[in-house]
C-alpha cells in the first residue's frame, strides 16, 4: 500500500485523483487482472460541503450560491451518506483498496474504518463509540450530549473502494453550522482538540490513524 500525504489540497483536485486511481483499479478487476497497488490518501481540505448520492439538499442550511459567496465549495459526489463538511484541521483519509484481496465485504470495511478511528483517539484518552443506525464514530453515545467526531462515506465497485472518513482533529467546528451534519438535527459535533482541551499534532494523528488501519487490514488478510 502506498501512503500519499497530500498535505492541504483542494477537494476537486483530490477527487479527480481518487477517480483516476479508482477507475484504473476497477478496470483491472473487470479484465480479470489483480490490482497492482493500493493507496491511502491523507489530506486536509479548504472549506467544502459534500453531498452523498442520497443526501437531502434541505440539510444544507445555505444555498449553493450563498455557500460560494462565503468561500465554501459544494460537491455532489458518488459516496454513500448524507451531507458533511470538510475544512482545515480535519484529517481526511481516502483508502483505495481491493476488499476482495483482504477477504472483506463493505460491512467489514466500514467496521475497520470506524475501529481505526476508535483506536487512534483512544491514544489521546478519548473514548469513541458506535451508534446503531448511524455510521461514523461518536463521543458520549446514548447520552444527551452525543456528538460526532468522525464521519464516513464510501463507494465500492468490484470490491474496490474510494472516499473514506473525516476525523475532526483541530477543526473549527463553526463550519458545521452550515449544514445538518450527516442529516442529523439533534446531535452535535466535536473534535479531538475539543475533547482533549488542546491542539493535537496532525502528523502524529496521521501516523496513528494510518497505522491502525493498516494493522486491521493485515489481520483480515491473515485470518
PDB file of N, CA and C in Angstrom, residues 13-51:
ATOM      1  N   UNK A  13      -9.350  18.709  -6.802  1.00  0.00           N
ATOM      2  CA  UNK A  13      -8.128  18.064  -7.278  1.00  0.00           C
ATOM      3  C   UNK A  13      -7.990  16.668  -6.685  1.00  0.00           C
ATOM      4  N   UNK A  14      -8.298  16.555  -5.406  1.00  0.00           N
ATOM      5  CA  UNK A  14      -8.196  15.257  -4.736  1.00  0.00           C
ATOM      6  C   UNK A  14      -9.234  14.284  -5.275  1.00  0.00           C
ATOM      7  N   UNK A  15     -10.437  14.780  -5.535  1.00  0.00           N
ATOM      8  CA  UNK A  15     -11.490  13.934  -6.086  1.00  0.00           C
ATOM      9  C   UNK A  15     -11.087  13.402  -7.453  1.00  0.00           C
ATOM     10  N   UNK A  16     -10.504  14.262  -8.284  1.00  0.00           N
ATOM     11  CA  UNK A  16     -10.052  13.824  -9.607  1.00  0.00           C
ATOM     12  C   UNK A  16      -8.967  12.759  -9.490  1.00  0.00           C
ATOM     13  N   UNK A  17      -8.066  12.937  -8.538  1.00  0.00           N
ATOM     14  CA  UNK A  17      -7.008  11.949  -8.309  1.00  0.00           C
ATOM     15  C   UNK A  17      -7.602  10.610  -7.877  1.00  0.00           C
ATOM     16  N   UNK A  18      -8.543  10.669  -6.932  1.00  0.00           N
ATOM     17  CA  UNK A  18      -9.218   9.450  -6.484  1.00  0.00           C
ATOM     18  C   UNK A  18      -9.888   8.717  -7.646  1.00  0.00           C
ATOM     19  N   UNK A  19     -10.652   9.481  -8.425  1.00  0.00           N
ATOM     20  CA  UNK A  19     -11.405   8.860  -9.520  1.00  0.00           C
ATOM     21  C   UNK A  19     -10.474   8.220 -10.544  1.00  0.00           C
ATOM     22  N   UNK A  20      -9.342   8.828 -10.783  1.00  0.00           N
ATOM     23  CA  UNK A  20      -8.376   8.278 -11.726  1.00  0.00           C
ATOM     24  C   UNK A  20      -7.803   6.962 -11.215  1.00  0.00           C
ATOM     25  N   UNK A  21      -7.367   6.938  -9.961  1.00  0.00           N
ATOM     26  CA  UNK A  21      -6.811   5.720  -9.366  1.00  0.00           C
ATOM     27  C   UNK A  21      -7.879   4.631  -9.269  1.00  0.00           C
ATOM     28  N   UNK A  22      -9.059   5.024  -8.802  1.00  0.00           N
ATOM     29  CA  UNK A  22     -10.169   4.094  -8.650  1.00  0.00           C
ATOM     30  C   UNK A  22     -10.543   3.473  -9.992  1.00  0.00           C
ATOM     31  N   UNK A  23     -10.642   4.310 -11.031  1.00  0.00           N
ATOM     32  CA  UNK A  23     -11.006   3.818 -12.351  1.00  0.00           C
ATOM     33  C   UNK A  23     -10.009   2.811 -12.887  1.00  0.00           C
ATOM     34  N   UNK A  24      -8.723   3.069 -12.676  1.00  0.00           N
ATOM     35  CA  UNK A  24      -7.683   2.145 -13.142  1.00  0.00           C
ATOM     36  C   UNK A  24      -7.764   0.814 -12.408  1.00  0.00           C
ATOM     37  N   UNK A  25      -8.029   0.881 -11.098  1.00  0.00           N
ATOM     38  CA  UNK A  25      -8.119  -0.344 -10.302  1.00  0.00           C
ATOM     39  C   UNK A  25      -9.336  -1.175 -10.700  1.00  0.00           C
ATOM     40  N   UNK A  26     -10.482  -0.504 -10.873  1.00  0.00           N
ATOM     41  CA  UNK A  26     -11.702  -1.216 -11.266  1.00  0.00           C
ATOM     42  C   UNK A  26     -11.536  -1.838 -12.648  1.00  0.00           C
ATOM     43  N   UNK A  27     -10.891  -1.132 -13.557  1.00  0.00           N
ATOM     44  CA  UNK A  27     -10.696  -1.651 -14.911  1.00  0.00           C
ATOM     45  C   UNK A  27      -9.869  -2.928 -14.895  1.00  0.00           C
ATOM     46  N   UNK A  28      -8.874  -2.981 -14.031  1.00  0.00           N
ATOM     47  CA  UNK A  28      -8.079  -4.211 -13.911  1.00  0.00           C
ATOM     48  C   UNK A  28      -8.948  -5.367 -13.407  1.00  0.00           C
ATOM     49  N   UNK A  29      -9.797  -5.082 -12.440  1.00  0.00           N
ATOM     50  CA  UNK A  29     -10.681  -6.130 -11.917  1.00  0.00           C
ATOM     51  C   UNK A  29     -11.646  -6.614 -13.002  1.00  0.00           C
ATOM     52  N   UNK A  30     -12.148  -5.708 -13.818  1.00  0.00           N
ATOM     53  CA  UNK A  30     -13.093  -6.068 -14.879  1.00  0.00           C
ATOM     54  C   UNK A  30     -12.460  -7.024 -15.888  1.00  0.00           C
ATOM     55  N   UNK A  31     -11.168  -6.865 -16.114  1.00  0.00           N
ATOM     56  CA  UNK A  31     -10.471  -7.699 -17.097  1.00  0.00           C
ATOM     57  C   UNK A  31      -9.783  -8.902 -16.466  1.00  0.00           C
ATOM     58  N   UNK A  32     -10.123  -9.172 -15.184  1.00  0.00           N
ATOM     59  CA  UNK A  32      -9.595 -10.355 -14.517  1.00  0.00           C
ATOM     60  C   UNK A  32      -8.167 -10.240 -14.051  1.00  0.00           C
ATOM     61  N   UNK A  33      -7.628  -9.010 -14.003  1.00  0.00           N
ATOM     62  CA  UNK A  33      -6.255  -8.822 -13.552  1.00  0.00           C
ATOM     63  C   UNK A  33      -6.241  -8.413 -12.082  1.00  0.00           C
ATOM     64  N   UNK A  34      -5.205  -8.792 -11.339  1.00  0.00           N
ATOM     65  CA  UNK A  34      -5.124  -8.370  -9.940  1.00  0.00           C
ATOM     66  C   UNK A  34      -4.788  -6.879  -9.847  1.00  0.00           C
ATOM     67  N   UNK A  35      -5.233  -6.257  -8.773  1.00  0.00           N
ATOM     68  CA  UNK A  35      -4.871  -4.861  -8.517  1.00  0.00           C
ATOM     69  C   UNK A  35      -3.398  -4.819  -8.119  1.00  0.00           C
ATOM     70  N   UNK A  36      -2.628  -4.017  -8.824  1.00  0.00           N
ATOM     71  CA  UNK A  36      -1.180  -3.998  -8.602  1.00  0.00           C
ATOM     72  C   UNK A  36      -0.781  -3.240  -7.340  1.00  0.00           C
ATOM     73  N   UNK A  37      -1.493  -2.163  -7.059  1.00  0.00           N
ATOM     74  CA  UNK A  37      -1.121  -1.334  -5.911  1.00  0.00           C
ATOM     75  C   UNK A  37      -2.366  -0.734  -5.285  1.00  0.00           C
ATOM     76  N   UNK A  38      -2.344  -0.627  -3.952  1.00  0.00           N
ATOM     77  CA  UNK A  38      -3.415   0.046  -3.224  1.00  0.00           C
ATOM     78  C   UNK A  38      -2.879   1.370  -2.685  1.00  0.00           C
ATOM     79  N   UNK A  39      -3.798   2.271  -2.352  1.00  0.00           N
ATOM     80  CA  UNK A  39      -3.391   3.612  -1.958  1.00  0.00           C
ATOM     81  C   UNK A  39      -4.132   4.063  -0.700  1.00  0.00           C
ATOM     82  N   UNK A  40      -3.452   4.889   0.076  1.00  0.00           N
ATOM     83  CA  UNK A  40      -4.057   5.525   1.238  1.00  0.00           C
ATOM     84  C   UNK A  40      -3.723   7.009   1.135  1.00  0.00           C
ATOM     85  N   UNK A  41      -4.734   7.819   0.821  1.00  0.00           N
ATOM     86  CA  UNK A  41      -4.532   9.254   0.669  1.00  0.00           C
ATOM     87  C   UNK A  41      -4.897   9.951   1.982  1.00  0.00           C
ATOM     88  N   UNK A  42      -4.014  10.808   2.460  1.00  0.00           N
ATOM     89  CA  UNK A  42      -4.237  11.602   3.663  1.00  0.00           C
ATOM     90  C   UNK A  42      -4.211  13.066   3.262  1.00  0.00           C
ATOM     91  N   UNK A  43      -5.210  13.844   3.711  1.00  0.00           N
ATOM     92  CA  UNK A  43      -5.321  15.202   3.203  1.00  0.00           C
ATOM     93  C   UNK A  43      -6.149  16.080   4.138  1.00  0.00           C
ATOM     94  N   UNK A  44      -5.896  17.383   4.084  1.00  0.00           N
ATOM     95  CA  UNK A  44      -6.771  18.390   4.676  1.00  0.00           C
ATOM     96  C   UNK A  44      -7.312  19.234   3.528  1.00  0.00           C
ATOM     97  N   UNK A  45      -8.589  19.576   3.590  1.00  0.00           N
ATOM     98  CA  UNK A  45      -9.207  20.373   2.536  1.00  0.00           C
ATOM     99  C   UNK A  45      -9.521  21.787   3.029  1.00  0.00           C
ATOM    100  N   UNK A  46      -9.606  22.713   2.090  1.00  0.00           N
ATOM    101  CA  UNK A  46     -10.195  24.010   2.385  1.00  0.00           C
ATOM    102  C   UNK A  46     -11.700  23.805   2.569  1.00  0.00           C
ATOM    103  N   UNK A  47     -12.402  24.788   3.152  1.00  0.00           N
ATOM    104  CA  UNK A  47     -13.836  24.587   3.435  1.00  0.00           C
ATOM    105  C   UNK A  47     -14.628  24.120   2.220  1.00  0.00           C
ATOM    106  N   UNK A  48     -15.326  23.010   2.392  1.00  0.00           N
ATOM    107  CA  UNK A  48     -16.118  22.419   1.320  1.00  0.00           C
ATOM    108  C   UNK A  48     -17.242  21.597   1.937  1.00  0.00           C
ATOM    109  N   UNK A  49     -18.395  21.597   1.281  1.00  0.00           N
ATOM    110  CA  UNK A  49     -19.526  20.767   1.691  1.00  0.00           C
ATOM    111  C   UNK A  49     -19.741  19.727   0.602  1.00  0.00           C
ATOM    112  N   UNK A  50     -19.879  18.466   1.004  1.00  0.00           N
ATOM    113  CA  UNK A  50     -20.129  17.409   0.027  1.00  0.00           C
ATOM    114  C   UNK A  50     -21.436  16.697   0.358  1.00  0.00           C
ATOM    115  N   UNK A  51     -22.147  16.328  -0.691  1.00  0.00           N
ATOM    116  CA  UNK A  51     -23.419  15.620  -0.541  1.00  0.00           C
ATOM    117  C   UNK A  51     -23.304  14.258  -1.204  1.00  0.00           C
TER     118      UNK A  51
END
